[in-house]
């Protein structure tokens, strides 16, 4: 019997007290009731999805066309869907924290432990399961099209990467229903997350969700880099690549080199908790600063890993809606590379208050200030691109304008914090919270939402509603300003971060303004859902099947919307930057090739789903110490992965005749279509065939 218990038979350390419904029944406080309500929403939401899929008979097409697909476009869309689902939880938790602090004068309605869980899950979700999947999804969808490729270099590995990322997100969602999440923040600093301080399963949820998703992200970085290096169309040398592809390449390099320190630090923390190692404790020679160095060796490049692709989106958006080539293309490329290199030299500015010498602080303070220079170069290049441009103020340009204004403010507050003496005063205040969000929300989220609106018609064949798009963008911009600008003031007045309550009444008016901003952000989230619903309902009016609704400049717009699974009937030969814009100006953009060829594509495979299901089981087994289940899951995944390597029939052929027929039908529709000018872009006349303009 002892041996069975040692193997976690049957449910390891799980007890009924771990269920939030039981805790709320036994202790019906406001915090416990909120936790039980959140768990109920997760359970009911999952059941609703199952019922809808069954009622409409969508299981088979979902499995055949999506869950087993190796098409980079479908995988990219699934990444973004995952990100948007997690965004809804992250925003709600953020609004709940702001509400608590608005009522937090001496008390509030949440317990300190619940508040700690909220800021831990909020940070973890927004960084690892909103920003990173959104970035990976956009790159997955757009980058192969921009470089004239058929697919990613490793389509099956791409599917597995998505599966591993989904495992991490699922574990975080399950933590609402089974047990509790960590209270150690999104950084999970020991010794607070060690076994002595946190004996529950919360830190284990954080460890395994982040570690498993981190492995998937590392594989994604390898796939992106190899694809860009090896799959570019003939003639597309590096300095003919679009800026978004350049930022994708630099982000891939950051993924490859920055994710391993995170994976190592989480696994070392797991060894501390499970096997009594002392990497990060004061016992037996451990040192928590080892964890801090490893984590921030990932954490600060991570910020630029997220921001750089958003910079790429803004580069594409500003050039397209200004009707001009990007000003200073070469300087933008060099600035992107400079930021990528410098991002590995600034991580110690997180330790300005941790006691290292003044000389070390000075060196890293200077490095932190220097990294602002290439970022400033980008801002000036974007403004120069818009100068004397033929600007259309479409929804992505609203996000771009909000970004230019707000991100510069966030960057300037970062320059302030780069001074060690100032950082020492405000480091543990909500001033830092304001700065962090001032960089990531305008710098990353606005970029991703701009890209979502910009490339949505390419992915689905119809435009998103412009009216609701303006509402959504406006609410995001003003919601951010009202939520986080008051925190700068509160931080300078001395309000500490991570505080569930406060005793100084001068903070309360600022917190009330912040909660008003949170209401606007909740409205922005709701408007995003309404925009999607309205657009789907009106998809026939908004249809743009001809593929170029914005008069785009890069190769992804040279295909139908949505593109065929093979992307291009004939791989294009690139002779210049912004080649599609030049071809349209010269009247040679839509010419049929002389010969078509058979196209070979990978077949669907279930290996990604097997890894996802097995990885979820493994994560739960490790969290709850159900060792027999862990062994079953590891064995099952290994058998599936090894068995998949023995498959011989892994490709399928699309005959040249089918490719020719489909391509010629699309060219005929273009020949019969009436081109629309920029004034008609938001009208039903826009079917995706933009009027030709002189290339600038």
XYZ file of C-alpha atoms in Angstrom:
696
model
C 0.000 0.000 0.000
C 2.865 2.385 0.759
C 4.294 1.843 -2.711
C 0.944 2.736 -4.248
C 0.775 5.929 -2.214
C 4.321 6.826 -3.218
C 3.219 6.592 -6.842
C 0.431 9.074 -6.205
C -2.300 6.465 -6.397
C -4.876 7.322 -7.422
C -4.961 11.151 -7.194
C -1.707 12.152 -5.538
C -2.063 15.088 -3.139
C -5.482 16.143 -4.452
C -8.311 16.476 -1.928
C -11.844 17.817 -2.197
C -10.754 20.933 -0.288
C -8.820 21.905 -3.422
C -12.114 22.555 -5.244
C -13.168 26.222 -5.105
C -16.823 25.198 -4.766
C -16.022 23.267 -1.579
C -13.932 26.136 -0.220
C -16.747 28.608 -0.943
C -19.268 26.318 0.781
C -17.111 25.917 3.867
C -15.999 29.567 3.990
C -18.457 31.773 2.063
C -16.375 34.966 1.986
C -16.418 37.399 -0.932
C -13.036 36.155 -2.164
C -14.069 32.497 -2.082
C -17.364 33.232 -3.809
C -15.564 35.157 -6.572
C -13.166 32.222 -6.983
C -16.036 29.732 -7.183
C -17.820 31.948 -9.730
C -14.713 32.113 -11.894
C -14.353 28.330 -11.723
C -18.010 27.968 -12.684
C -17.480 30.186 -15.732
C -14.574 27.994 -16.854
C -16.605 24.799 -16.424
C -19.749 26.201 -18.037
C -17.728 27.759 -20.870
C -16.066 24.428 -21.593
C -19.415 22.622 -21.542
C -20.945 25.266 -23.820
C -18.164 24.780 -26.378
C -18.706 21.001 -26.306
C -22.467 21.403 -26.743
C -22.121 23.883 -29.629
C -19.593 21.712 -31.478
C -21.832 18.667 -31.057
C -25.107 20.454 -31.903
C -23.808 21.888 -35.167
C -21.806 18.783 -36.107
C -18.505 20.674 -36.172
C -16.309 18.019 -34.601
C -15.264 16.374 -37.858
C -14.413 19.577 -39.786
C -12.674 20.955 -36.682
C -10.505 17.854 -36.472
C -9.872 17.499 -40.201
C -9.349 21.146 -41.141
C -7.844 22.648 -37.995
C -6.634 20.447 -35.145
C -4.642 18.107 -37.402
C -3.616 20.710 -39.987
C 0.031 21.543 -40.661
C -0.860 24.661 -42.688
C 0.976 27.625 -41.161
C -2.048 29.854 -41.784
C -4.447 27.709 -39.766
C -1.873 27.238 -37.008
C -1.376 30.997 -36.870
C -5.113 31.565 -36.550
C -5.338 29.010 -33.727
C -2.507 30.785 -31.884
C -4.449 34.057 -32.113
C -7.727 32.448 -30.997
C -5.903 31.037 -27.955
C -4.461 34.484 -27.261
C -7.821 36.241 -27.472
C -9.467 33.704 -25.143
C -6.715 34.234 -22.573
C -6.907 38.008 -23.110
C -10.500 37.953 -21.887
C -9.450 36.367 -18.587
C -6.402 38.603 -18.202
C -8.412 41.797 -18.728
C -11.146 40.708 -16.309
C -8.545 39.935 -13.636
C -6.870 43.293 -14.204
C -10.221 45.072 -13.825
C -10.897 43.128 -10.624
C -7.549 44.250 -9.179
C -8.251 47.880 -10.060
C -11.697 47.555 -8.435
C -10.143 46.137 -5.290
C -7.691 49.023 -5.080
C -10.438 51.571 -5.741
C -12.198 50.228 -2.630
C -8.958 49.360 -0.866
C -8.728 52.208 1.656
C -8.004 50.145 4.813
C -9.770 47.021 3.497
C -11.485 46.177 0.199
C -13.347 42.992 -0.661
C -10.482 40.599 -1.554
C -8.157 38.785 0.805
C -4.415 39.406 0.434
C -3.911 35.820 -0.745
C -6.588 36.148 -3.439
C -5.169 39.480 -4.599
C -1.709 37.887 -4.844
C -3.139 35.104 -6.974
C -4.776 37.678 -9.228
C -1.628 39.649 -9.993
C 0.288 36.382 -10.426
C -2.165 34.892 -12.925
C -2.725 38.250 -14.646
C 0.973 38.779 -15.315
C 1.600 35.156 -16.298
C -1.367 35.090 -18.675
C -0.706 38.436 -20.326
C 2.986 37.761 -20.968
C 3.103 34.032 -21.716
C -0.396 33.269 -23.008
C -1.629 36.495 -24.611
C 1.355 38.431 -25.947
C 3.542 35.474 -26.965
C 0.804 33.441 -28.729
C -0.484 36.586 -30.465
C 3.016 37.395 -31.737
C 3.599 33.758 -32.755
C 0.221 33.650 -34.504
C 0.776 36.780 -36.584
C 4.285 35.688 -37.570
C 3.035 32.201 -38.396
C 0.343 33.530 -40.673
C 2.045 36.456 -42.357
C 5.776 35.753 -42.557
C 5.729 32.773 -45.002
C 3.415 34.757 -47.285
C 5.658 37.809 -47.138
C 8.758 35.844 -48.156
C 6.992 33.889 -50.916
C 7.158 30.495 -49.171
C 4.788 27.540 -49.324
C 4.879 26.889 -45.568
C 7.162 26.829 -42.550
C 10.349 24.782 -42.808
C 9.075 22.318 -40.170
C 5.268 22.130 -40.441
C 4.851 19.258 -37.959
C 7.103 20.934 -35.390
C 4.988 24.046 -35.855
C 1.927 22.032 -34.901
C 3.714 20.578 -31.857
C 4.808 24.061 -30.749
C 1.191 25.204 -30.778
C 0.205 22.125 -28.793
C 2.816 22.815 -26.093
C 1.750 26.466 -25.825
C -1.865 25.348 -25.470
C -0.836 22.978 -22.658
C 0.515 25.887 -20.621
C -2.658 27.928 -21.169
C -4.896 24.986 -20.265
C -2.975 24.382 -17.025
C -3.461 28.015 -16.012
C -7.193 27.741 -16.729
C -7.475 24.436 -14.846
C -5.865 26.078 -11.809
C -9.132 28.020 -11.422
C -11.024 24.760 -10.961
C -8.503 22.397 -9.337
C -6.429 23.909 -6.554
C -5.059 27.449 -6.640
C -2.469 29.315 -8.685
C 0.791 30.700 -7.355
C 0.865 33.874 -5.252
C 4.489 34.576 -6.184
C 3.918 36.969 -9.083
C 4.589 36.321 -12.760
C 8.327 36.180 -11.970
C 7.891 33.482 -9.254
C 10.831 34.650 -7.154
C 12.133 32.179 -4.587
C 12.303 31.689 -1.668
C 8.652 32.757 -1.617
C 7.824 30.132 -4.240
C 9.917 27.500 -2.454
C 8.339 24.588 -0.606
C 8.791 26.124 2.848
C 6.980 29.387 2.057
C 4.460 27.961 -0.454
C 3.761 24.277 0.284
C 0.628 24.205 -1.908
C 0.413 23.418 -5.617
C 0.198 27.034 -6.813
C 3.891 27.469 -7.704
C 3.828 24.037 -9.366
C 1.073 25.222 -11.716
C 3.261 28.202 -12.623
C 6.385 26.059 -13.103
C 4.868 23.478 -15.422
C 2.669 25.832 -17.441
C 5.624 28.142 -18.128
C 8.196 25.358 -18.634
C 6.085 23.369 -21.106
C 4.978 26.459 -23.038
C 8.592 27.701 -22.998
C 9.795 24.556 -24.752
C 7.150 25.127 -27.408
C 8.258 28.747 -27.839
C 11.886 27.683 -28.254
C 10.873 25.293 -31.033
C 8.858 28.101 -32.592
C 11.899 30.376 -32.634
C 13.971 27.700 -34.385
C 11.211 27.205 -36.958
C 10.865 30.928 -37.673
C 14.603 31.457 -38.075
C 15.129 28.467 -40.374
C 12.106 29.428 -42.484
C 13.364 32.979 -43.015
C 16.898 31.822 -43.762
C 15.954 28.959 -46.086
C 12.503 29.477 -47.612
C 12.686 32.979 -49.115
C 11.538 33.355 -52.717
C 14.223 33.630 -55.408
C 15.718 37.111 -55.427
C 14.526 38.047 -51.948
C 17.813 38.719 -50.238
C 17.776 39.986 -46.660
C 17.509 43.666 -47.535
C 14.473 43.033 -49.721
C 12.538 41.486 -46.875
C 9.578 43.444 -45.446
C 10.160 45.035 -42.047
C 7.705 42.678 -40.380
C 9.785 39.713 -41.548
C 12.939 41.408 -40.259
C 11.375 41.852 -36.838
C 10.157 38.239 -36.962
C 13.739 37.094 -37.613
C 15.112 39.107 -34.703
C 12.289 37.856 -32.448
C 13.125 34.276 -33.488
C 16.766 34.768 -32.526
C 15.670 36.172 -29.168
C 13.387 33.154 -28.663
C 16.242 30.756 -29.358
C 18.671 32.409 -26.938
C 16.351 33.884 -24.266
C 13.917 31.016 -23.627
C 16.482 28.415 -22.442
C 17.421 30.452 -19.301
C 13.720 30.550 -18.394
C 13.324 26.811 -18.915
C 16.455 26.098 -16.868
C 15.394 28.375 -14.000
C 11.883 26.866 -13.807
C 13.250 23.314 -13.809
C 15.802 24.218 -11.114
C 12.976 25.684 -9.047
C 11.065 22.433 -9.563
C 14.075 20.463 -8.283
C 14.129 22.694 -5.205
C 10.453 22.004 -4.540
C 10.217 18.322 -5.438
C 13.592 16.824 -4.522
C 14.931 19.160 -1.862
C 17.682 20.730 -3.944
C 18.919 24.107 -2.716
C 19.680 26.099 -5.827
C 17.758 29.146 -4.662
C 17.594 28.924 -0.854
C 19.997 30.082 1.832
C 20.550 26.480 2.961
C 23.463 24.408 1.692
C 24.999 27.153 -0.441
C 21.943 28.210 -2.472
C 21.372 31.783 -3.619
C 18.108 33.310 -4.792
C 20.054 35.768 -6.985
C 20.941 32.825 -9.226
C 17.241 32.589 -10.050
C 16.890 36.339 -10.507
C 19.782 36.438 -12.973
C 18.512 33.471 -14.971
C 14.946 34.744 -15.050
C 15.814 38.273 -16.168
C 18.340 36.972 -18.668
C 15.117 35.787 -20.279
C 12.802 38.507 -18.973
C 14.343 41.574 -20.477
C 15.028 40.213 -23.979
C 11.437 38.961 -23.670
C 10.137 42.530 -23.645
C 11.824 43.230 -26.990
C 10.869 39.789 -28.281
C 7.268 41.006 -27.966
C 7.769 44.633 -28.972
C 9.862 44.079 -32.107
C 7.166 42.191 -34.083
C 4.708 44.921 -33.065
C 7.189 47.438 -34.485
C 7.121 45.368 -37.672
C 3.324 45.557 -37.775
C 3.392 49.328 -37.363
C 5.986 49.589 -40.134
C 3.685 47.729 -42.537
C 0.577 49.621 -41.425
C 2.134 53.090 -41.602
C 3.672 52.460 -45.041
C 0.435 51.026 -46.458
C -1.918 53.695 -45.105
C 0.522 56.482 -46.002
C 0.801 55.194 -49.582
C 4.609 55.400 -49.407
C 7.697 53.280 -49.103
C 9.054 53.173 -45.584
C 11.399 56.056 -44.921
C 14.826 54.917 -43.763
C 14.353 51.188 -44.430
C 18.032 50.386 -43.810
C 18.107 52.384 -40.568
C 14.977 50.561 -39.379
C 16.666 47.221 -40.057
C 19.865 48.206 -38.268
C 17.867 49.654 -35.362
C 15.980 46.355 -35.060
C 19.225 44.390 -34.954
C 20.751 46.851 -32.462
C 17.782 46.482 -30.132
C 18.055 42.688 -30.356
C 21.717 42.729 -29.326
C 21.367 45.402 -26.642
C 18.375 43.599 -25.106
C 20.808 41.039 -23.652
C 22.896 43.749 -21.945
C 20.339 45.444 -19.693
C 18.828 42.753 -17.449
C 20.660 43.922 -14.327
C 18.651 47.140 -14.195
C 16.056 44.948 -12.441
C 18.559 44.628 -9.563
C 19.280 48.299 -8.898
C 17.805 47.889 -5.411
C 19.396 44.502 -4.672
C 22.785 45.630 -3.444
C 25.321 45.272 -6.240
C 28.039 47.898 -6.510
C 27.577 51.410 -7.886
C 29.832 50.713 -10.883
C 27.651 47.787 -11.954
C 24.536 49.949 -11.615
C 26.135 52.694 -13.703
C 27.112 50.288 -16.489
C 23.642 48.799 -16.776
C 21.958 52.179 -16.381
C 23.937 53.481 -19.356
C 23.118 50.362 -21.401
C 19.434 50.858 -20.593
C 19.579 54.447 -21.801
C 21.494 53.491 -24.955
C 18.821 51.020 -26.049
C 16.409 53.944 -26.355
C 18.448 55.361 -29.255
C 17.532 52.752 -31.919
C 13.953 52.882 -30.673
C 13.953 56.640 -31.220
C 15.322 56.097 -34.733
C 12.282 53.976 -35.489
C 9.850 56.589 -34.205
C 11.388 59.306 -36.377
C 11.391 57.009 -39.433
C 7.694 56.253 -38.962
C 6.857 59.935 -38.659
C 8.953 60.696 -41.758
C 7.040 57.984 -43.638
C 3.762 59.698 -42.800
C 5.112 63.147 -43.713
C 3.507 64.229 -47.011
C 1.985 60.785 -47.346
C -1.476 59.991 -48.709
C -2.735 59.007 -45.261
C -5.972 57.063 -44.758
C -6.977 57.108 -41.112
C -8.216 53.527 -40.973
C -8.497 51.529 -37.736
C -4.904 50.212 -37.795
C -3.694 53.795 -38.151
C -5.695 54.742 -35.036
C -3.774 52.088 -33.130
C -0.527 53.302 -34.701
C -1.221 56.904 -33.669
C -2.099 55.871 -30.123
C 1.065 53.798 -30.037
C 3.329 56.652 -31.196
C 2.023 58.991 -28.507
C 1.704 56.591 -25.575
C 4.758 54.438 -26.260
C 7.032 57.482 -26.319
C 5.701 58.428 -22.878
C 6.361 54.883 -21.650
C 9.848 54.956 -23.139
C 10.636 58.256 -21.441
C 9.516 56.846 -18.086
C 11.885 53.943 -18.795
C 14.735 56.401 -19.308
C 13.876 57.881 -15.912
C 14.005 54.417 -14.337
C 17.361 53.751 -16.028
C 18.863 56.173 -13.508
C 19.737 53.920 -10.519
C 19.170 56.651 -7.941
C 15.654 57.396 -9.225
C 14.870 53.710 -9.663
C 15.829 53.133 -6.029
C 13.105 55.557 -4.945
C 10.219 54.262 -7.092
C 11.209 50.645 -7.822
C 8.682 49.074 -5.463
C 5.875 51.516 -6.246
C 3.026 51.528 -8.742
C 5.120 53.956 -10.822
C 6.882 50.846 -12.099
C 3.523 49.188 -12.807
C 2.528 52.217 -14.878
C 5.802 52.163 -16.830
C 5.631 48.431 -17.531
C 2.077 48.648 -18.855
C 2.901 51.887 -20.687
C 5.397 49.919 -22.759
C 3.549 46.651 -23.236
C -0.031 47.794 -23.892
C 0.647 50.473 -26.553
C 3.857 48.759 -27.692
C 2.616 45.176 -27.978
C -1.161 44.930 -27.617
C -1.936 47.864 -29.931
C 0.481 46.405 -32.470
C -1.161 43.002 -32.314
C -4.666 44.497 -32.579
C -3.550 46.661 -35.515
C -2.169 43.539 -37.206
C -5.354 41.631 -36.382
C -7.476 44.281 -38.126
C -4.993 44.745 -40.984
C -4.570 41.080 -41.931
C -8.020 39.771 -40.925
C -9.434 40.138 -44.479
C -6.435 38.253 -45.826
C -7.145 35.354 -43.470
C -10.926 35.145 -43.775
C -11.889 36.901 -46.990
C -13.901 39.737 -45.445
C -13.077 42.974 -43.677
C -13.788 43.764 -40.044
C -16.397 46.438 -39.311
C -14.693 49.833 -39.452
C -17.247 51.514 -37.188
C -16.853 49.046 -34.362
C -13.121 49.045 -35.025
C -12.956 52.779 -34.284
C -14.978 52.253 -31.104
C -12.684 49.429 -29.978
C -9.456 51.294 -30.688
C -10.690 54.478 -28.985
C -11.717 52.567 -25.856
C -8.369 50.767 -25.702
C -6.448 54.049 -25.990
C -8.465 56.115 -23.509
C -8.968 53.133 -21.208
C -5.231 52.695 -20.959
C -4.658 56.400 -20.266
C -7.249 56.588 -17.487
C -6.084 53.309 -15.919
C -2.331 53.767 -15.805
C -1.487 57.471 -15.883
C -2.869 57.910 -12.326
C -0.476 55.168 -11.203
C 2.489 57.335 -12.135
C 1.235 59.967 -9.684
C 0.357 57.419 -7.000
C 3.783 55.834 -7.360
C 5.540 59.171 -6.918
C 3.394 59.721 -3.815
C 4.677 56.418 -2.447
C 1.950 53.856 -3.099
C 3.615 50.405 -3.105
C 2.864 47.895 -5.829
C 1.263 44.501 -5.123
C -0.714 46.066 -2.234
C -4.197 44.742 -1.648
C -5.106 47.841 0.405
C -3.701 51.151 1.583
C -4.150 53.571 4.473
C -3.336 56.914 2.833
C -6.603 58.550 1.659
C -4.753 60.666 -0.926
C -4.401 57.531 -3.077
C -8.135 56.884 -3.350
C -9.101 59.544 -5.968
C -6.328 58.243 -8.220
C -7.553 54.674 -7.780
C -11.101 55.749 -8.656
C -9.828 57.275 -11.913
C -7.924 54.041 -12.580
C -11.016 51.882 -12.069
C -12.905 54.120 -14.524
C -10.165 53.361 -17.030
C -10.561 49.650 -16.276
C -14.259 49.959 -17.132
C -13.297 51.500 -20.489
C -10.867 48.622 -21.133
C -13.615 46.129 -20.329
C -15.740 48.026 -22.840
C -12.930 47.706 -25.384
C -12.867 43.947 -24.859
C -16.646 43.764 -25.294
C -16.461 45.966 -28.405
C -13.829 43.632 -29.875
C -16.282 40.738 -29.515
C -19.163 42.790 -30.951
C -16.999 43.871 -33.903
C -16.242 40.247 -34.728
C -19.908 39.238 -34.410
C -21.128 42.127 -36.593
C -18.426 41.462 -39.183
C -19.287 37.773 -39.442
C -22.978 38.626 -39.760
C -22.220 41.119 -42.566
C -19.448 39.090 -44.184
C -21.064 39.119 -47.627
C -21.119 42.919 -47.707
C -17.578 43.076 -46.327
C -16.169 40.346 -48.617
C -12.811 41.032 -50.294
C -12.070 37.756 -52.150
C -9.696 39.407 -54.632
C -7.159 39.787 -51.857
C -5.905 43.399 -51.749
C -8.374 45.586 -49.816
C -5.809 48.121 -48.511
C -3.638 48.594 -51.609
C -0.894 46.625 -49.878
C 2.765 46.703 -50.788
C 4.091 43.227 -49.890
C 3.647 39.739 -51.307
C 0.911 38.508 -48.952
C -1.500 40.846 -50.774
C -0.652 39.261 -54.148
C -2.901 36.259 -53.392
C -6.624 35.709 -53.024
C -8.360 36.109 -49.666
C -8.134 33.688 -48.025
C -5.033 32.378 -49.801
C -4.979 28.838 -51.192
C -3.363 26.249 -48.936
C -0.224 26.326 -51.104
C -0.057 30.169 -50.888
C 1.245 30.869 -54.412
C 0.403 29.150 -57.695
C 3.979 29.873 -58.772
C 6.647 31.009 -56.323
C 7.365 34.648 -57.258
C 10.790 35.922 -58.276
C 11.638 39.064 -56.328
C 13.595 41.857 -57.980
C 13.034 44.748 -55.566
C 11.697 45.756 -52.189
C 7.926 46.398 -52.083
C 7.758 44.414 -55.302
C 3.978 43.960 -55.309
C 3.431 47.739 -55.087
C 5.803 48.317 -57.997
C 4.194 45.550 -60.068
C 0.778 47.116 -59.550
C 2.102 50.523 -60.578
C 3.591 48.968 -63.746
C 0.460 46.906 -64.501
C 2.246 43.537 -64.208
C 0.922 42.342 -60.855
C -1.717 39.897 -62.098
C -0.232 38.013 -65.021
C -0.686 34.290 -65.534
C 2.531 32.238 -65.642
C 3.383 30.215 -68.739
C 3.557 26.907 -66.875
C 2.083 25.499 -63.691
C 3.641 22.678 -61.672
C 2.424 20.056 -59.240
C 2.650 21.257 -55.633
C 3.703 18.943 -52.805
C 2.318 19.644 -49.312
C 2.546 17.742 -46.010
C -0.425 15.611 -45.004
C -2.392 16.267 -41.855
C -1.176 14.577 -38.693
C -2.567 14.137 -35.192
C 0.836 14.299 -33.497
C 0.316 17.872 -32.293
C -2.970 16.954 -30.602
C -1.407 13.869 -29.042
C 1.402 16.003 -27.608
C -1.118 18.590 -26.395
C -3.351 16.066 -24.634
C -0.388 14.106 -23.270
C 1.341 17.313 -22.165
C -1.768 18.476 -20.295
C -1.980 15.123 -18.524
C 1.719 15.282 -17.704
C 1.419 18.832 -16.346
C -1.499 17.880 -14.087
C 0.310 14.746 -12.967
C 3.397 16.744 -11.997
C 1.340 19.395 -10.199
C -0.609 16.839 -8.147
C 2.261 14.327 -7.871
C 0.354 11.531 -9.626
C 3.468 9.730 -10.779
C 1.766 6.795 -12.483
C -0.136 9.249 -14.711
C 3.094 11.120 -15.463
C 4.710 7.855 -16.562
C 1.707 6.982 -18.750
C 1.711 10.417 -20.433
C 5.462 10.490 -21.057
C 5.402 6.958 -22.449
C 2.421 7.720 -24.667
C 3.988 10.881 -26.110
C 7.322 9.157 -26.741
C 5.634 6.268 -28.538
C 3.614 8.707 -30.664
C 6.635 10.880 -31.535
C 8.871 7.929 -32.381
C 6.094 6.180 -34.281
C 5.434 9.314 -36.315
C 9.008 9.206 -37.645
C 8.239 5.859 -39.314
C 5.408 7.272 -41.415
C 6.252 7.072 -45.102
C 3.128 8.518 -46.674
C 3.592 12.055 -45.330
C 3.008 14.197 -48.436
C 0.204 14.803 -50.876
C 0.307 16.286 -54.355
C -1.949 19.000 -55.744
C -1.987 18.498 -59.537
C -0.828 21.364 -61.751
C -4.189 21.326 -63.536
C -6.044 22.079 -60.292
C -3.599 24.851 -59.416
C -3.971 26.372 -62.886
C -7.769 26.241 -62.808
C -8.007 27.876 -59.389
C -5.449 30.560 -60.223
C -6.992 31.452 -63.586
C -10.447 31.737 -62.034
C -9.041 34.255 -59.545
C -7.256 36.205 -62.307
C -10.495 36.334 -64.308
C -12.365 37.782 -61.337
C -9.695 40.461 -61.038
C -9.906 41.231 -64.765
C -13.683 41.636 -64.474
C -13.565 43.674 -61.257
C -13.754 47.437 -60.930
C -10.805 48.779 -58.909
C -11.639 50.865 -55.850
C -9.787 53.982 -54.794
C -8.787 54.877 -51.271
C -12.031 56.779 -50.617
C -14.033 53.598 -51.226
C -11.990 51.252 -49.020
C -14.606 51.167 -46.260
C -17.572 50.710 -48.624
C -19.183 47.565 -50.081
C -17.532 48.443 -53.417
C -14.239 47.164 -51.962
C -13.906 43.552 -53.097
C -10.155 43.467 -52.655
C -8.976 45.018 -55.906
C -7.311 48.349 -55.190
C -6.862 50.986 -57.858
C -3.308 51.289 -59.121
C -1.293 54.228 -57.852
C 2.178 55.517 -58.477
C 4.599 53.710 -56.196
C 6.341 56.051 -53.766
